[in-house]
Each structure stands twice: as structure tokens, then as C-alpha cells.
């Protein structure tokens, strides 16, 4: 058995991790049989894809498109009249068909979030080359209550985190193979990362933070040229890496919008979303897949998204029902969200069940400590010139600390109200920091 385990450990670990992840995320994802939080928006919009209705929304359309796929294959609502979903952008519980189930709409985010842990495991394995350590730290994602609760619903973040972790995995794999095995970074590496980033942006635009991965990978592979200021070689490499990275991102964005616009073959209940007369005329002509319609639809969709973002209210902590929170309070999970509560009477006793978005305090607080220590370590290295024993691990600390700080700094510039789940991307960056600080003994400053 020992020989068998050693031989097939590289398969056994990820399979076990995936099974555990599915056993945590899948149970009860069909309950409650009622919408909560942003499902009231995403469920009707996903249904519009199924019925070919034109619609516009503040988020890019890929997440709702995947929810529509889940509903078509796993919904079980074939006999349900869903007309009410097409006539509104916010479906209240009273207006929803009472016999309707939401399993199909929730299926993509549950499955993709459960699968994403394999990417998390792969990232740590690439950095540490220790599968048991990678498996141990992957549990931070699997057993985090905030991620589980949020991903068991028709929300966008579970889908987005799949693409975020995929992009991080292919970035780390390319970088570590270059560092440890001197395998040249190929243009296909940039392209694959670009595809993952483009798809992530098409779920929620916050994934655009991952564009930094291109610069980081370029610095890794061109570090020797940068140290010698070999501008000719640097510019020559840029001429090939920039198109290889950017073109896949742009193509993903355009392709998703092309499909979204092409599928919108009709307008229902005079819901035009301020679309231009030219765009509406193309829809009525049945010419939604043409290049002209794509141009008009893309312009109108971007205009709608921009105007919607400008109209979102700012955070108002004085409101008694304010669910939004200030970004600096997210690492401490200071402002949780009560997604839903159900009151039932069982055997004469009143039982109230709550569904709360609240993080694992041990994990979240540890991330805060790791970020503080990382910043201190970086300052000691670059301000006080203290050497480190393990430079490779130190640079990984710099990379994930930088991603965490840039993301949080960017979020702080946004004036509209934001919510605790917007912290999830930074949370993932921070969990990699926790792994790095597990091996902090390697990085003790040599005086």
C-alpha cells in the first residue's frame, strides 16, 4: 500500500480533494427552494438567455449564460410557466412560480467552485513541490463558510473564482517551470492565461486585477535582461508577449458579447433597456447575429453598464438596513450579511433558520496577520537591505502580497457601495500568503 500510494500520489491527492470539495459544496444546494440575495437578479436574467430575450445588465453576461446552461440540462422546471421571469429584472419571491426549483441555475456556480479547489491545490504543489502540504492548505478553501454559502446559490463569484484560480495556476506553473527546470516561457502560456482572465472578466470585471499576471510573468522570464538593462532584448520580447497575452483577453470579451447579443432575438414587455433605435430595429428584423448588430449591441451594452454603475448609491452606514460595507473592514469580516431567514413552526415550537455570509475567523484573521508580516518582510529586505535565506519563496510572498494590496487599493477607489463577497479574490491571494508563512522559518533575516 505504501508503494502504491507513493506511485500514484499525484493522482490520489487531487481526486480525494475533489471528492471532499464536492461533498461540502453539493449537499443542500437546492435549498432553500426560494431565491436569496442576487439570485433575484441572476435567475430571471439567465432565463432570458434560454428564451432568447434581449436584455442588458450591469455585470458581463457569461455568468448568466452558464446559469442558463445549468437550467437547461439540470433544471427540472419544464412544466413551470416562467413568463414572470421574462417581464422583470428583479423577481420577488411572491412573483416567482411556487413550484419552481433553482437547482439548475445554481448548478454551474456550485460545480465550478468545487472544481476550482483543484487549481488551488495545483498552485501550492507547483510552489512547494509537496503534495501533502498543498492538500492541507486547500482545506482553507473547501471549509470556508463564506465561500460555501455564497457558492451554493446562483451567484457569480463561484464561477469567477474558477477562472481566477485557473489563471493563477497557469501563471504559477509557467513561472515555476522556468525557475526550477529552466523551461522557457512560451507564448502559449501567455495565451492560456489570457483566456482565463478574459473569461473571468466576462463574469465580473473585478477579475481584471489578474492582468498584472502578464507583467509578473514577463519580469520572471526577463529578469536577467532587466538587471543588465538590455532594452533591445526586452522590447523584442514585448513585441511578441503583449499580443499573445492581450489578444486572447480581447477575443474572449468580444466572443462572449457576440453570443450574448446574437441570442437576444426578441424584446418582451417593452423592455428595451435604453437600447438605441438602430439596435432594436436589427432585433425586429431577426438579424441579431450580423456584425452590424454586434457593433450596435456592444455599444449599447457598454453604455448601459456604465450608466448603471454611475447610478449605484454610495455606502451609507447610517442606513439601518445597509448590507454594504467599507473595504477596510472586510479582512476582519466585520460586516456580515444575513442572506435569508426562514421561520417555521415544528411541533408547536418556532424554529428560525438563518443563512449568513460570514467567514471563518481563524482563516480570515490569519490572512491579516500574514499580510502584515509580509509587508514587514518586504520592507526589511528593500528598505533595510536585510538578505533572505530563500529568495524564491520570498519572491512568491512579494507576488501574492502585491496582488492582495493592489486589489484592495483598487477597490478602495470605487465610490459605489460594495459588499463582503467582493473580498473573495483578495481572500484567495491571502490564503496563498498563509501557505508562504507556514514556511517562514526559511526566510528569517540574516543579520
GROMACS .gro file of C-alpha atoms in nm:
model
  447
    1UNK     CA    1   0.000   0.000   0.000
    2UNK     CA    2   0.284   0.237   0.081
    3UNK     CA    3   0.445   0.175  -0.257
    4UNK     CA    4   0.110   0.215  -0.433
    5UNK     CA    5   0.041   0.545  -0.256
    6UNK     CA    6   0.384   0.687  -0.343
    7UNK     CA    7   0.346   0.582  -0.706
    8UNK     CA    8   0.002   0.729  -0.757
    9UNK     CA    9   0.007   1.012  -0.501
   10UNK     CA   10  -0.007   1.277  -0.772
   11UNK     CA   11  -0.346   1.137  -0.873
   12UNK     CA   12  -0.476   1.033  -0.532
   13UNK     CA   13  -0.438   1.373  -0.366
   14UNK     CA   14  -0.635   1.577  -0.621
   15UNK     CA   15  -0.903   1.309  -0.651
   16UNK     CA   16  -0.954   1.299  -0.274
   17UNK     CA   17  -0.955   1.679  -0.257
   18UNK     CA   18  -1.215   1.699  -0.532
   19UNK     CA   19  -1.438   1.440  -0.366
   20UNK     CA   20  -1.420   1.622  -0.033
   21UNK     CA   21  -1.494   1.952  -0.206
   22UNK     CA   22  -1.797   1.811  -0.385
   23UNK     CA   23  -1.920   1.656  -0.059
   24UNK     CA   24  -1.912   2.001   0.104
   25UNK     CA   25  -2.047   2.222  -0.175
   26UNK     CA   26  -2.311   1.995  -0.329
   27UNK     CA   27  -2.529   1.899  -0.029
   28UNK     CA   28  -2.828   2.127   0.025
   29UNK     CA   29  -2.752   2.349  -0.274
   30UNK     CA   30  -3.115   2.301  -0.376
   31UNK     CA   31  -3.233   2.458  -0.053
   32UNK     CA   32  -3.394   2.684   0.020
   33UNK     CA   33  -3.639   2.643  -0.267
   34UNK     CA   34  -3.654   3.018  -0.282
   35UNK     CA   35  -3.427   3.293  -0.406
   36UNK     CA   36  -3.197   3.495  -0.186
   37UNK     CA   37  -2.967   3.792  -0.235
   38UNK     CA   38  -2.864   3.843  -0.600
   39UNK     CA   39  -3.048   3.534  -0.720
   40UNK     CA   40  -3.346   3.764  -0.762
   41UNK     CA   41  -3.148   3.934  -1.041
   42UNK     CA   42  -2.948   3.646  -1.189
   43UNK     CA   43  -3.225   3.386  -1.217
   44UNK     CA   44  -3.456   3.596  -1.438
   45UNK     CA   45  -3.161   3.712  -1.650
   46UNK     CA   46  -3.042   3.355  -1.701
   47UNK     CA   47  -3.394   3.262  -1.811
   48UNK     CA   48  -3.386   3.541  -2.068
   49UNK     CA   49  -3.094   3.362  -2.236
   50UNK     CA   50  -3.298   3.043  -2.254
   51UNK     CA   51  -3.598   3.218  -2.412
   52UNK     CA   52  -3.389   3.435  -2.647
   53UNK     CA   53  -3.484   3.768  -2.494
   54UNK     CA   54  -3.264   4.073  -2.533
   55UNK     CA   55  -3.153   4.220  -2.202
   56UNK     CA   56  -2.878   4.433  -2.055
   57UNK     CA   57  -2.723   4.407  -1.711
   58UNK     CA   58  -2.450   4.578  -1.505
   59UNK     CA   59  -2.236   4.263  -1.500
   60UNK     CA   60  -2.093   4.097  -1.811
   61UNK     CA   61  -2.315   3.813  -1.937
   62UNK     CA   62  -2.101   3.496  -1.908
   63UNK     CA   63  -2.215   3.404  -1.557
   64UNK     CA   64  -2.584   3.417  -1.652
   65UNK     CA   65  -2.515   3.229  -1.973
   66UNK     CA   66  -2.363   2.943  -1.776
   67UNK     CA   67  -2.657   2.950  -1.533
   68UNK     CA   68  -2.887   2.917  -1.832
   69UNK     CA   69  -2.691   2.611  -1.946
   70UNK     CA   70  -2.731   2.461  -1.599
   71UNK     CA   71  -3.105   2.524  -1.604
   72UNK     CA   72  -3.147   2.366  -1.949
   73UNK     CA   73  -2.967   2.045  -1.852
   74UNK     CA   74  -3.041   2.012  -1.479
   75UNK     CA   75  -3.331   2.245  -1.405
   76UNK     CA   76  -3.634   2.022  -1.387
   77UNK     CA   77  -3.870   2.314  -1.448
   78UNK     CA   78  -4.004   2.200  -1.785
   79UNK     CA   79  -4.369   2.223  -1.673
   80UNK     CA   80  -4.329   2.557  -1.492
   81UNK     CA   81  -4.461   2.877  -1.651
   82UNK     CA   82  -4.164   3.115  -1.637
   83UNK     CA   83  -4.323   3.414  -1.807
   84UNK     CA   84  -4.285   3.619  -1.488
   85UNK     CA   85  -3.905   3.583  -1.512
   86UNK     CA   86  -3.902   3.747  -1.854
   87UNK     CA   87  -4.103   4.051  -1.755
   88UNK     CA   88  -3.874   4.177  -1.481
   89UNK     CA   89  -3.509   4.219  -1.390
   90UNK     CA   90  -3.573   4.162  -1.019
   91UNK     CA   91  -3.800   3.871  -0.942
   92UNK     CA   92  -3.958   3.889  -0.599
   93UNK     CA   93  -4.043   3.574  -0.409
   94UNK     CA   94  -4.416   3.646  -0.437
   95UNK     CA   95  -4.393   3.672  -0.815
   96UNK     CA   96  -4.187   3.354  -0.861
   97UNK     CA   97  -4.373   3.035  -0.954
   98UNK     CA   98  -4.419   2.850  -0.620
   99UNK     CA   99  -4.337   2.508  -0.770
  100UNK     CA  100  -4.014   2.629  -0.928
  101UNK     CA  101  -3.678   2.479  -0.826
  102UNK     CA  102  -3.348   2.667  -0.852
  103UNK     CA  103  -3.108   2.375  -0.872
  104UNK     CA  104  -3.036   2.423  -1.241
  105UNK     CA  105  -2.948   2.790  -1.206
  106UNK     CA  106  -2.725   2.714  -0.907
  107UNK     CA  107  -2.556   2.413  -1.063
  108UNK     CA  108  -2.273   2.597  -1.251
  109UNK     CA  109  -2.152   2.802  -0.957
  110UNK     CA  110  -2.161   2.502  -0.721
  111UNK     CA  111  -1.973   2.275  -0.960
  112UNK     CA  112  -1.718   2.533  -1.075
  113UNK     CA  113  -1.642   2.645  -0.720
  114UNK     CA  114  -1.597   2.282  -0.614
  115UNK     CA  115  -1.368   2.216  -0.912
  116UNK     CA  116  -1.164   2.530  -0.851
  117UNK     CA  117  -1.004   2.377  -0.541
  118UNK     CA  118  -0.804   2.150  -0.772
  119UNK     CA  119  -0.642   2.462  -0.921
  120UNK     CA  120  -0.572   2.588  -0.569
  121UNK     CA  121  -0.407   2.257  -0.485
  122UNK     CA  122  -0.208   2.267  -0.809
  123UNK     CA  123  -0.076   2.616  -0.737
  124UNK     CA  124   0.061   2.523  -0.395
  125UNK     CA  125   0.202   2.198  -0.531
  126UNK     CA  126   0.389   2.387  -0.804
  127UNK     CA  127   0.541   2.627  -0.549
  128UNK     CA  128   0.626   2.381  -0.270
  129UNK     CA  129   0.660   2.050  -0.455
  130UNK     CA  130   0.492   1.894  -0.150
  131UNK     CA  131   0.153   1.741  -0.216
  132UNK     CA  132   0.057   1.680   0.147
  133UNK     CA  133   0.116   2.047   0.228
  134UNK     CA  134  -0.085   2.156  -0.073
  135UNK     CA  135  -0.371   1.927   0.029
  136UNK     CA  136  -0.368   2.063   0.385
  137UNK     CA  137  -0.389   2.426   0.277
  138UNK     CA  138  -0.653   2.352   0.014
  139UNK     CA  139  -0.886   2.278   0.304
  140UNK     CA  140  -0.888   2.653   0.373
  141UNK     CA  141  -1.099   2.697   0.061
  142UNK     CA  142  -1.310   2.387   0.100
  143UNK     CA  143  -1.422   2.458   0.457
  144UNK     CA  144  -1.463   2.837   0.447
  145UNK     CA  145  -1.827   2.906   0.535
  146UNK     CA  146  -1.843   3.228   0.333
  147UNK     CA  147  -1.734   3.057   0.013
  148UNK     CA  148  -1.962   2.758   0.069
  149UNK     CA  149  -2.275   2.960   0.144
  150UNK     CA  150  -2.219   3.202  -0.143
  151UNK     CA  151  -2.138   2.928  -0.396
  152UNK     CA  152  -2.448   2.726  -0.314
  153UNK     CA  153  -2.658   2.988  -0.486
  154UNK     CA  154  -2.697   3.132  -0.834
  155UNK     CA  155  -2.426   3.391  -0.767
  156UNK     CA  156  -2.142   3.497  -0.994
  157UNK     CA  157  -1.846   3.468  -0.759
  158UNK     CA  158  -1.811   3.089  -0.759
  159UNK     CA  159  -1.793   3.093  -1.138
  160UNK     CA  160  -1.548   3.382  -1.138
  161UNK     CA  161  -1.319   3.220  -0.880
  162UNK     CA  162  -1.290   2.915  -1.106
  163UNK     CA  163  -1.139   3.131  -1.380
  164UNK     CA  164  -0.933   3.335  -1.129
  165UNK     CA  165  -0.772   3.023  -0.984
  166UNK     CA  166  -0.724   2.876  -1.333
  167UNK     CA  167  -0.534   3.189  -1.441
  168UNK     CA  168  -0.324   3.179  -1.124
  169UNK     CA  169  -0.247   2.811  -1.177
  170UNK     CA  170  -0.123   2.851  -1.533
  171UNK     CA  171   0.079   3.157  -1.427
  172UNK     CA  172   0.243   2.975  -1.135
  173UNK     CA  173   0.305   2.663  -1.345
  174UNK     CA  174   0.480   2.862  -1.620
  175UNK     CA  175   0.685   3.060  -1.366
  176UNK     CA  176   0.793   2.761  -1.158
  177UNK     CA  177   0.887   2.554  -1.462
  178UNK     CA  178   1.104   2.841  -1.577
  179UNK     CA  179   1.261   2.891  -1.234
  180UNK     CA  180   1.314   2.528  -1.135
  181UNK     CA  181   1.353   2.349  -1.468
  182UNK     CA  182   1.471   2.631  -1.699
  183UNK     CA  183   1.184   2.563  -1.935
  184UNK     CA  184   1.134   2.869  -2.149
  185UNK     CA  185   0.809   3.058  -2.102
  186UNK     CA  186   0.614   3.005  -2.422
  187UNK     CA  187   0.378   3.241  -2.593
  188UNK     CA  188   0.108   2.978  -2.543
  189UNK     CA  189   0.149   3.026  -2.167
  190UNK     CA  190   0.056   3.392  -2.205
  191UNK     CA  191  -0.236   3.297  -2.430
  192UNK     CA  192  -0.380   3.039  -2.188
  193UNK     CA  193  -0.357   3.285  -1.901
  194UNK     CA  194  -0.522   3.546  -2.124
  195UNK     CA  195  -0.815   3.315  -2.199
  196UNK     CA  196  -0.872   3.251  -1.827
  197UNK     CA  197  -0.851   3.621  -1.745
  198UNK     CA  198  -1.085   3.714  -2.029
  199UNK     CA  199  -1.345   3.462  -1.916
  200UNK     CA  200  -1.310   3.580  -1.556
  201UNK     CA  201  -1.368   3.941  -1.662
  202UNK     CA  202  -1.676   3.830  -1.853
  203UNK     CA  203  -1.823   3.705  -1.527
  204UNK     CA  204  -1.731   4.008  -1.315
  205UNK     CA  205  -1.494   4.288  -1.411
  206UNK     CA  206  -1.308   4.263  -1.080
  207UNK     CA  207  -1.107   3.980  -1.239
  208UNK     CA  208  -0.923   4.248  -1.437
  209UNK     CA  209  -0.677   4.262  -1.145
  210UNK     CA  210  -0.525   3.947  -1.295
  211UNK     CA  211  -0.388   4.145  -1.587
  212UNK     CA  212  -0.096   4.203  -1.352
  213UNK     CA  213  -0.001   3.839  -1.405
  214UNK     CA  214   0.126   3.921  -1.752
  215UNK     CA  215   0.370   4.178  -1.616
  216UNK     CA  216   0.478   3.944  -1.337
  217UNK     CA  217   0.543   3.653  -1.573
  218UNK     CA  218   0.735   3.881  -1.807
  219UNK     CA  219   0.954   4.001  -1.520
  220UNK     CA  220   1.022   3.642  -1.415
  221UNK     CA  221   1.140   3.529  -1.756
  222UNK     CA  222   1.328   3.850  -1.841
  223UNK     CA  223   1.485   3.914  -1.501
  224UNK     CA  224   1.841   3.872  -1.626
  225UNK     CA  225   1.777   4.112  -1.913
  226UNK     CA  226   1.619   4.363  -1.676
  227UNK     CA  227   1.918   4.354  -1.440
  228UNK     CA  228   2.155   4.428  -1.730
  229UNK     CA  229   1.919   4.686  -1.888
  230UNK     CA  230   1.919   4.501  -2.219
  231UNK     CA  231   1.650   4.716  -2.376
  232UNK     CA  232   1.675   4.563  -2.720
  233UNK     CA  233   1.605   4.213  -2.593
  234UNK     CA  234   1.329   4.338  -2.361
  235UNK     CA  235   1.148   4.527  -2.637
  236UNK     CA  236   1.184   4.236  -2.878
  237UNK     CA  237   1.021   4.003  -2.627
  238UNK     CA  238   0.747   4.256  -2.553
  239UNK     CA  239   0.660   4.266  -2.923
  240UNK     CA  240   0.554   3.902  -2.904
  241UNK     CA  241   0.429   3.860  -2.547
  242UNK     CA  242   0.194   4.159  -2.546
  243UNK     CA  243  -0.014   4.038  -2.844
  244UNK     CA  244  -0.005   3.680  -2.714
  245UNK     CA  245  -0.145   3.796  -2.381
  246UNK     CA  246  -0.384   4.075  -2.480
  247UNK     CA  247  -0.542   3.927  -2.793
  248UNK     CA  248  -0.693   3.624  -2.610
  249UNK     CA  249  -0.840   3.854  -2.345
  250UNK     CA  250  -0.999   4.077  -2.607
  251UNK     CA  251  -1.122   3.782  -2.813
  252UNK     CA  252  -1.288   3.626  -2.508
  253UNK     CA  253  -1.465   3.952  -2.428
  254UNK     CA  254  -1.584   4.004  -2.785
  255UNK     CA  255  -1.687   3.640  -2.830
  256UNK     CA  256  -1.897   3.633  -2.513
  257UNK     CA  257  -2.070   3.958  -2.604
  258UNK     CA  258  -2.124   3.837  -2.961
  259UNK     CA  259  -2.303   3.526  -2.835
  260UNK     CA  260  -2.498   3.730  -2.581
  261UNK     CA  261  -2.612   3.980  -2.842
  262UNK     CA  262  -2.687   3.712  -3.101
  263UNK     CA  263  -2.907   3.518  -2.858
  264UNK     CA  264  -3.124   3.824  -2.787
  265UNK     CA  265  -3.370   3.768  -3.070
  266UNK     CA  266  -3.678   3.937  -2.922
  267UNK     CA  267  -3.797   4.214  -2.694
  268UNK     CA  268  -4.062   4.126  -2.438
  269UNK     CA  269  -4.295   4.358  -2.245
  270UNK     CA  270  -4.134   4.666  -2.399
  271UNK     CA  271  -3.815   4.607  -2.201
  272UNK     CA  272  -3.568   4.790  -2.422
  273UNK     CA  273  -3.305   4.881  -2.158
  274UNK     CA  274  -3.249   5.217  -2.333
  275UNK     CA  275  -3.128   5.036  -2.642
  276UNK     CA  276  -3.082   5.254  -2.947
  277UNK     CA  277  -3.350   5.252  -3.221
  278UNK     CA  278  -3.094   5.110  -3.464
  279UNK     CA  279  -3.021   4.812  -3.237
  280UNK     CA  280  -3.390   4.747  -3.172
  281UNK     CA  281  -3.462   4.759  -3.544
  282UNK     CA  282  -3.194   4.494  -3.608
  283UNK     CA  283  -3.358   4.269  -3.347
  284UNK     CA  284  -3.704   4.310  -3.501
  285UNK     CA  285  -3.555   4.224  -3.840
  286UNK     CA  286  -3.419   3.898  -3.696
  287UNK     CA  287  -3.063   3.997  -3.782
  288UNK     CA  288  -2.906   3.957  -3.437
  289UNK     CA  289  -2.600   3.756  -3.548
  290UNK     CA  290  -2.474   4.008  -3.802
  291UNK     CA  291  -2.162   4.217  -3.750
  292UNK     CA  292  -2.370   4.537  -3.767
  293UNK     CA  293  -2.596   4.419  -3.486
  294UNK     CA  294  -2.292   4.317  -3.284
  295UNK     CA  295  -2.144   4.666  -3.315
  296UNK     CA  296  -2.469   4.832  -3.212
  297UNK     CA  297  -2.538   4.587  -2.931
  298UNK     CA  298  -2.187   4.608  -2.790
  299UNK     CA  299  -2.203   4.987  -2.786
  300UNK     CA  300  -2.544   4.988  -2.614
  301UNK     CA  301  -2.442   4.722  -2.361
  302UNK     CA  302  -2.129   4.911  -2.258
  303UNK     CA  303  -2.330   5.233  -2.233
  304UNK     CA  304  -2.590   5.065  -2.013
  305UNK     CA  305  -2.324   4.913  -1.786
  306UNK     CA  306  -2.152   5.249  -1.748
  307UNK     CA  307  -2.471   5.441  -1.671
  308UNK     CA  308  -2.586   5.173  -1.426
  309UNK     CA  309  -2.255   5.186  -1.238
  310UNK     CA  310  -2.281   5.563  -1.210
  311UNK     CA  311  -2.629   5.529  -1.063
  312UNK     CA  312  -2.541   5.279  -0.787
  313UNK     CA  313  -2.566   5.455  -0.448
  314UNK     CA  314  -2.268   5.505  -0.222
  315UNK     CA  315  -2.217   5.326   0.107
  316UNK     CA  316  -2.436   5.475   0.380
  317UNK     CA  317  -2.351   5.326   0.718
  318UNK     CA  318  -2.632   5.527   0.878
  319UNK     CA  319  -2.899   5.327   0.696
  320UNK     CA  320  -3.045   5.068   0.937
  321UNK     CA  321  -3.074   4.808   0.658
  322UNK     CA  322  -2.740   4.879   0.488
  323UNK     CA  323  -2.577   4.550   0.385
  324UNK     CA  324  -2.280   4.713   0.219
  325UNK     CA  325  -1.952   4.760   0.398
  326UNK     CA  326  -1.625   4.950   0.380
  327UNK     CA  327  -1.343   4.756   0.217
  328UNK     CA  328  -1.100   4.803   0.507
  329UNK     CA  329  -1.340   4.610   0.732
  330UNK     CA  330  -1.358   4.306   0.503
  331UNK     CA  331  -1.042   4.127   0.624
  332UNK     CA  332  -1.197   4.109   0.972
  333UNK     CA  333  -1.538   4.007   0.835
  334UNK     CA  334  -1.677   4.300   1.029
  335UNK     CA  335  -1.996   4.345   0.828
  336UNK     CA  336  -2.166   4.012   0.761
  337UNK     CA  337  -2.481   3.972   0.554
  338UNK     CA  338  -2.799   3.793   0.653
  339UNK     CA  339  -2.890   3.642   0.318
  340UNK     CA  340  -3.214   3.483   0.426
  341UNK     CA  341  -3.410   3.367   0.727
  342UNK     CA  342  -3.697   3.116   0.741
  343UNK     CA  343  -3.944   3.091   1.026
  344UNK     CA  344  -4.132   2.764   1.074
  345UNK     CA  345  -4.337   2.607   1.349
  346UNK     CA  346  -4.241   2.246   1.425
  347UNK     CA  347  -4.428   2.052   1.696
  348UNK     CA  348  -4.553   2.377   1.840
  349UNK     CA  349  -4.207   2.532   1.856
  350UNK     CA  350  -4.094   2.827   1.647
  351UNK     CA  351  -3.772   2.744   1.460
  352UNK     CA  352  -3.587   3.014   1.270
  353UNK     CA  353  -3.306   2.924   1.030
  354UNK     CA  354  -3.060   3.186   0.907
  355UNK     CA  355  -2.833   3.184   0.604
  356UNK     CA  356  -2.541   3.413   0.683
  357UNK     CA  357  -2.245   3.523   0.477
  358UNK     CA  358  -1.970   3.509   0.736
  359UNK     CA  359  -1.609   3.399   0.700
  360UNK     CA  360  -1.404   3.152   0.901
  361UNK     CA  361  -1.245   3.386   1.161
  362UNK     CA  362  -0.935   3.167   1.207
  363UNK     CA  363  -0.857   3.176   0.836
  364UNK     CA  364  -0.952   3.539   0.777
  365UNK     CA  365  -0.764   3.674   1.081
  366UNK     CA  366  -0.460   3.463   0.993
  367UNK     CA  367  -0.457   3.619   0.647
  368UNK     CA  368  -0.447   3.965   0.803
  369UNK     CA  369  -0.150   3.859   1.014
  370UNK     CA  370   0.022   3.709   0.710
  371UNK     CA  371  -0.019   4.026   0.506
  372UNK     CA  372   0.120   4.239   0.791
  373UNK     CA  373   0.420   4.010   0.828
  374UNK     CA  374   0.471   4.003   0.451
  375UNK     CA  375   0.477   4.381   0.427
  376UNK     CA  376   0.724   4.395   0.715
  377UNK     CA  377   0.944   4.136   0.548
  378UNK     CA  378   0.941   4.322   0.217
  379UNK     CA  379   1.029   4.650   0.391
  380UNK     CA  380   1.314   4.483   0.579
  381UNK     CA  381   1.450   4.349   0.251
  382UNK     CA  382   1.424   4.656   0.029
  383UNK     CA  383   1.448   4.940   0.281
  384UNK     CA  384   1.700   4.797   0.529
  385UNK     CA  385   1.875   4.565   0.280
  386UNK     CA  386   1.841   4.259   0.501
  387UNK     CA  387   1.912   3.940   0.300
  388UNK     CA  388   1.681   3.639   0.298
  389UNK     CA  389   1.768   3.271   0.301
  390UNK     CA  390   1.515   3.152   0.041
  391UNK     CA  391   1.483   3.408  -0.237
  392UNK     CA  392   1.239   3.204  -0.446
  393UNK     CA  393   0.989   3.177  -0.163
  394UNK     CA  394   1.045   3.543  -0.081
  395UNK     CA  395   0.951   3.643  -0.436
  396UNK     CA  396   0.631   3.438  -0.415
  397UNK     CA  397   0.548   3.629  -0.097
  398UNK     CA  398   0.609   3.953  -0.286
  399UNK     CA  399   0.388   3.839  -0.573
  400UNK     CA  400   0.080   3.744  -0.371
  401UNK     CA  401   0.119   4.032  -0.126
  402UNK     CA  402   0.137   4.267  -0.423
  403UNK     CA  403  -0.177   4.120  -0.579
  404UNK     CA  404  -0.361   4.146  -0.246
  405UNK     CA  405  -0.261   4.508  -0.185
  406UNK     CA  406  -0.325   4.623  -0.542
  407UNK     CA  407  -0.670   4.463  -0.541
  408UNK     CA  408  -0.769   4.619  -0.209
  409UNK     CA  409  -0.627   4.958  -0.309
  410UNK     CA  410  -0.823   4.947  -0.633
  411UNK     CA  411  -1.145   4.853  -0.454
  412UNK     CA  412  -1.097   5.147  -0.219
  413UNK     CA  413  -1.111   5.383  -0.518
  414UNK     CA  414  -1.462   5.266  -0.608
  415UNK     CA  415  -1.725   5.504  -0.473
  416UNK     CA  416  -2.033   5.282  -0.513
  417UNK     CA  417  -2.145   5.054  -0.231
  418UNK     CA  418  -1.954   4.726  -0.212
  419UNK     CA  419  -2.016   4.405  -0.021
  420UNK     CA  420  -1.823   4.146   0.178
  421UNK     CA  421  -1.812   3.892  -0.106
  422UNK     CA  422  -1.613   4.139  -0.315
  423UNK     CA  423  -1.327   4.040  -0.084
  424UNK     CA  424  -1.317   3.681  -0.213
  425UNK     CA  425  -1.046   3.743  -0.474
  426UNK     CA  426  -0.821   3.910  -0.218
  427UNK     CA  427  -0.907   3.627   0.022
  428UNK     CA  428  -0.765   3.377  -0.226
  429UNK     CA  429  -0.445   3.580  -0.260
  430UNK     CA  430  -0.421   3.592   0.118
  431UNK     CA  431  -0.463   3.218   0.156
  432UNK     CA  432  -0.155   3.166  -0.056
  433UNK     CA  433   0.023   3.402   0.182
  434UNK     CA  434  -0.073   3.180   0.474
  435UNK     CA  435   0.098   2.891   0.299
  436UNK     CA  436   0.409   3.101   0.248
  437UNK     CA  437   0.422   3.197   0.614
  438UNK     CA  438   0.394   2.833   0.712
  439UNK     CA  439   0.748   2.812   0.580
  440UNK     CA  440   0.857   3.145   0.725
  441UNK     CA  441   1.147   2.982   0.904
  442UNK     CA  442   1.322   2.968   0.568
  443UNK     CA  443   1.301   3.344   0.538
  444UNK     CA  444   1.447   3.455   0.869
  445UNK     CA  445   1.653   3.766   0.815
  446UNK     CA  446   2.029   3.706   0.835
  447UNK     CA  447   2.184   3.985   1.032
   0.00000   0.00000   0.00000
